[in-house]
mmCIF file of C-alpha atoms in Angstrom:
data_model
loop_
_atom_site.group_PDB
_atom_site.id
_atom_site.type_symbol
_atom_site.label_atom_id
_atom_site.label_comp_id
_atom_site.label_asym_id
_atom_site.label_seq_id
_atom_site.Cartn_x
_atom_site.Cartn_y
_atom_site.Cartn_z
ATOM 1 C CA MET Z 1 9.302 1.092 -12.375
ATOM 2 C CA LEU Z 2 12.538 -0.337 -11.322
ATOM 3 C CA ARG Z 3 13.936 3.385 -11.414
ATOM 4 C CA ILE Z 4 10.973 4.181 -9.334
ATOM 5 C CA TYR Z 5 11.212 1.694 -6.241
ATOM 6 C CA ALA Z 6 15.153 2.073 -5.928
ATOM 7 C CA TYR Z 7 14.167 5.816 -5.365
ATOM 8 C CA ALA Z 8 11.666 5.086 -2.966
ATOM 9 C CA ARG Z 9 13.853 1.916 -1.358
ATOM 10 C CA ASP Z 10 16.606 5.582 -0.882
ATOM 11 C CA PHE Z 11 13.871 7.930 0.301
ATOM 12 C CA MET Z 12 12.660 5.344 2.866
ATOM 13 C CA VAL Z 13 15.982 5.126 4.778
ATOM 14 C CA LYS Z 14 16.659 9.265 4.473
ATOM 15 C CA ASN Z 15 12.881 9.037 5.846
ATOM 16 C CA GLY Z 16 13.967 6.881 9.278
ATOM 17 C CA ASN Z 17 12.464 3.155 6.986
ATOM 18 C CA PRO Z 18 15.163 1.545 6.688
ATOM 19 C CA ARG Z 19 13.847 -2.147 6.882
ATOM 20 C CA GLN Z 20 10.390 -2.047 5.326
ATOM 21 C CA TRP Z 21 12.219 -2.244 1.755
ATOM 22 C CA ALA Z 22 15.752 -1.464 1.459
ATOM 23 C CA GLN Z 23 17.269 -4.760 3.580
ATOM 24 C CA LYS Z 24 15.375 -6.937 0.968
ATOM 25 C CA LYS Z 25 15.156 -4.972 -2.499
ATOM 26 C CA TRP Z 26 12.093 -4.629 -2.061
ATOM 27 C CA PRO Z 27 9.862 -5.211 -4.308
ATOM 28 C CA PRO Z 28 11.752 -8.308 -6.143
ATOM 29 C CA GLU Z 29 11.394 -7.628 -10.027
ATOM 30 C CA GLU Z 30 9.963 -11.207 -10.616
ATOM 31 C CA LEU Z 31 6.891 -9.686 -8.532
ATOM 32 C CA LEU Z 32 6.236 -7.238 -10.565
ATOM 33 C CA HIS Z 33 6.447 -8.986 -13.747
ATOM 34 C CA ASN Z 34 3.231 -10.950 -11.967
ATOM 35 C CA ASP Z 35 1.799 -7.975 -10.607
ATOM 36 C CA ILE Z 36 1.745 -6.529 -14.400
ATOM 37 C CA ALA Z 37 1.171 -10.167 -15.852
ATOM 38 C CA GLU Z 38 -2.460 -10.089 -13.601
ATOM 39 C CA ASN Z 39 -3.391 -7.368 -14.364
ATOM 40 C CA ASN Z 40 -3.070 -5.741 -11.189
ATOM 41 C CA SER Z 41 -0.246 -3.229 -11.487
ATOM 42 C CA TYR Z 42 -0.942 0.351 -12.008
ATOM 43 C CA VAL Z 43 0.793 3.900 -12.714
ATOM 44 C CA CYS Z 44 0.654 7.412 -12.130
ATOM 45 C CA VAL Z 45 1.829 9.725 -15.206
ATOM 46 C CA GLN Z 46 2.117 12.884 -15.339
ATOM 47 C CA SER Z 47 2.900 14.944 -18.213
ATOM 48 C CA GLY Z 48 3.647 11.701 -20.675
ATOM 49 C CA LYS Z 49 5.855 10.507 -17.904
ATOM 50 C CA VAL Z 50 5.468 7.689 -15.521
ATOM 51 C CA VAL Z 51 6.126 9.196 -11.420
ATOM 52 C CA GLY Z 52 4.604 6.484 -9.697
ATOM 53 C CA THR Z 53 3.592 2.924 -9.882
ATOM 54 C CA PHE Z 54 1.111 1.009 -6.893
ATOM 55 C CA TYR Z 55 -0.463 -2.978 -6.510
ATOM 56 C CA PHE Z 56 -4.478 -2.674 -6.615
ATOM 57 C CA ILE Z 57 -6.678 -5.366 -6.762
ATOM 58 C CA GLN Z 58 -10.458 -5.941 -5.021
ATOM 59 C CA GLY Z 59 -12.508 -8.369 -4.319
ATOM 60 C CA GLU Z 60 -13.794 -10.395 -1.585
ATOM 61 C CA ASP Z 61 -10.885 -11.852 0.769
ATOM 62 C CA ILE Z 62 -7.915 -10.944 -1.490
ATOM 63 C CA ASP Z 63 -5.550 -10.593 1.036
ATOM 64 C CA PRO Z 64 -4.386 -13.693 3.292
ATOM 65 C CA THR Z 65 -2.563 -11.085 5.593
ATOM 66 C CA TYR Z 66 -5.531 -9.232 6.264
ATOM 67 C CA ARG Z 67 -7.311 -12.506 7.328
ATOM 68 C CA VAL Z 68 -6.016 -12.258 11.225
ATOM 69 C CA ILE Z 69 -5.666 -8.830 12.892
ATOM 70 C CA GLU Z 70 -3.811 -8.089 16.346
ATOM 71 C CA GLY Z 71 -4.938 -5.905 18.878
ATOM 72 C CA GLY Z 72 -7.919 -4.262 17.402
ATOM 73 C CA LYS Z 73 -10.466 -5.433 14.428
ATOM 74 C CA TRP Z 74 -11.693 -4.534 10.549
ATOM 75 C CA LEU Z 75 -14.576 -1.969 10.392
ATOM 76 C CA ASP Z 76 -15.740 -3.488 7.520
ATOM 77 C CA ASP Z 77 -16.338 -6.884 6.324
ATOM 78 C CA SER Z 78 -17.581 -6.694 2.783
ATOM 79 C CA ALA Z 79 -15.762 -6.321 -0.291
ATOM 80 C CA TYR Z 80 -12.390 -4.586 -0.615
ATOM 81 C CA GLY Z 81 -9.254 -3.073 -2.434
ATOM 82 C CA VAL Z 82 -5.716 -3.890 -1.278
ATOM 83 C CA VAL Z 83 -3.050 -0.928 -2.097
ATOM 84 C CA HIS Z 84 0.736 -2.351 -2.123
ATOM 85 C CA ARG Z 85 3.762 -1.167 -2.826
ATOM 86 C CA LEU Z 86 3.077 2.603 -3.250
ATOM 87 C CA ALA Z 87 5.886 4.453 -4.760
ATOM 88 C CA GLY Z 88 6.581 7.521 -6.916
ATOM 89 C CA ASP Z 89 9.803 8.981 -8.060
ATOM 90 C CA GLY Z 90 9.508 11.780 -6.256
ATOM 91 C CA SER Z 91 9.210 14.461 -9.144
ATOM 92 C CA VAL Z 92 5.634 15.522 -8.495
ATOM 93 C CA LYS Z 93 4.240 16.463 -4.603
ATOM 94 C CA GLY Z 94 0.743 14.659 -3.684
ATOM 95 C CA MET Z 95 1.533 11.626 -6.308
ATOM 96 C CA GLY Z 96 0.422 9.555 -3.494
ATOM 97 C CA GLU Z 97 -2.255 10.913 -2.218
ATOM 98 C CA CYS Z 98 -3.576 10.867 -5.623
ATOM 99 C CA CYS Z 99 -3.328 7.077 -6.286
ATOM 100 C CA LEU Z 100 -4.735 6.102 -3.057
ATOM 101 C CA ASN Z 101 -7.923 8.539 -3.020
ATOM 102 C CA TRP Z 102 -8.434 7.151 -7.030
ATOM 103 C CA ALA Z 103 -7.867 3.282 -5.759
ATOM 104 C CA TYR Z 104 -10.466 4.420 -3.242
ATOM 105 C CA GLU Z 105 -12.724 5.911 -5.716
ATOM 106 C CA GLN Z 106 -12.976 2.503 -7.203
ATOM 107 C CA CYS Z 107 -14.604 0.447 -4.354
ATOM 108 C CA ARG Z 108 -15.215 2.560 -1.860
ATOM 109 C CA HIS Z 109 -13.179 0.371 0.866
ATOM 110 C CA LEU Z 110 -9.814 0.326 0.839
ATOM 111 C CA ARG Z 111 -7.307 -1.394 3.046
ATOM 112 C CA VAL Z 112 -3.553 -0.779 3.610
ATOM 113 C CA ASP Z 113 -0.773 -2.058 5.453
ATOM 114 C CA THR Z 114 2.715 -0.136 6.240
ATOM 115 C CA HIS Z 115 5.583 -0.903 8.280
ATOM 116 C CA GLY Z 116 5.916 1.112 11.930
ATOM 117 C CA ASP Z 117 8.765 3.617 10.467
ATOM 118 C CA ASN Z 118 6.908 4.386 7.895
ATOM 119 C CA LYS Z 119 5.777 7.694 9.357
ATOM 120 C CA VAL Z 120 5.619 9.300 5.912
ATOM 121 C CA LEU Z 121 2.438 6.729 4.732
ATOM 122 C CA GLN Z 122 1.304 6.875 7.942
ATOM 123 C CA ASN Z 123 0.345 10.634 7.930
ATOM 124 C CA LEU Z 124 -0.607 10.094 4.526
ATOM 125 C CA LEU Z 125 -3.584 7.868 5.478
ATOM 126 C CA LYS Z 126 -4.084 9.720 8.540
ATOM 127 C CA LYS Z 127 -4.969 13.141 6.580
ATOM 128 C CA LEU Z 128 -6.678 10.507 3.943
ATOM 129 C CA GLY Z 129 -9.306 9.952 6.694
ATOM 130 C CA PHE Z 130 -7.851 6.040 6.966
ATOM 131 C CA VAL Z 131 -8.791 4.277 10.564
ATOM 132 C CA HIS Z 132 -5.540 2.551 11.771
ATOM 133 C CA CYS Z 133 -7.505 -0.935 12.805
ATOM 134 C CA GLY Z 134 -4.399 -2.967 14.495
ATOM 135 C CA THR Z 135 -1.797 -5.271 13.347
ATOM 136 C CA ILE Z 136 -1.008 -7.826 10.782
ATOM 137 C CA TYR Z 137 2.031 -9.452 9.400
ATOM 138 C CA VAL Z 138 3.463 -10.564 6.655
ATOM 139 C CA VAL Z 139 5.152 -13.364 5.201
ATOM 140 C CA GLN Z 140 8.200 -11.744 3.926
ATOM 141 C CA ASP Z 141 9.770 -10.757 7.052
ATOM 142 C CA ASN Z 142 8.946 -10.680 11.264
ATOM 143 C CA ASP Z 143 8.286 -7.384 10.921
ATOM 144 C CA PRO Z 144 4.860 -5.890 12.467
ATOM 145 C CA ARG Z 145 2.669 -3.576 9.906
ATOM 146 C CA LEU Z 146 0.061 -1.468 11.267
ATOM 147 C CA ALA Z 147 -3.105 -1.844 9.489
ATOM 148 C CA TYR Z 148 -5.458 0.767 8.204
ATOM 149 C CA GLU Z 149 -8.793 0.916 6.319
ATOM 150 C CA LYS Z 150 -11.252 3.225 5.123
ATOM 151 C CA SER Z 151 -14.583 2.428 4.156
ATOM 152 C CA GLU Z 152 -17.795 4.129 3.124
ATOM 153 C CA ILE Z 153 -20.170 2.078 4.789
ATOM 154 C CA ALA Z 154 -18.158 2.054 7.920
ATOM 155 C CA HIS Z 155 -18.085 6.073 8.270
ATOM 156 C CA ARG Z 156 -21.994 6.612 8.047
#
């Protein structure tokens, strides 16, 4: 996983997103160990090789950073899933799409946030039918995050 995140940080820098993970060498190894211990760490495997990883959790009010949203509002107040720390090793095209689609299938209501410089993820979220709902802030830094949501209920 550390190798995948190192690749992802380099990819972000090369694609115009130098601040989201690279400056603080995000995510820290201790956090990844915690994700695994809490059974919220997932991997994407192809041909027996781990090619991607992400954090996924679902429930009611599970992400405190999502309680306050500026410049908009969430589409749906029901229980939801969250994907964080989505990263691939660059060897498989469509890995991010596969992981987000899998997470959505688990709960049919998903929230994701990303840095304003992360155009790659923003484009993927739009392609997959996520709606930009506003801006949230994380505790790791002062950079605002674009908040997206996809909900089966809200799309009816």
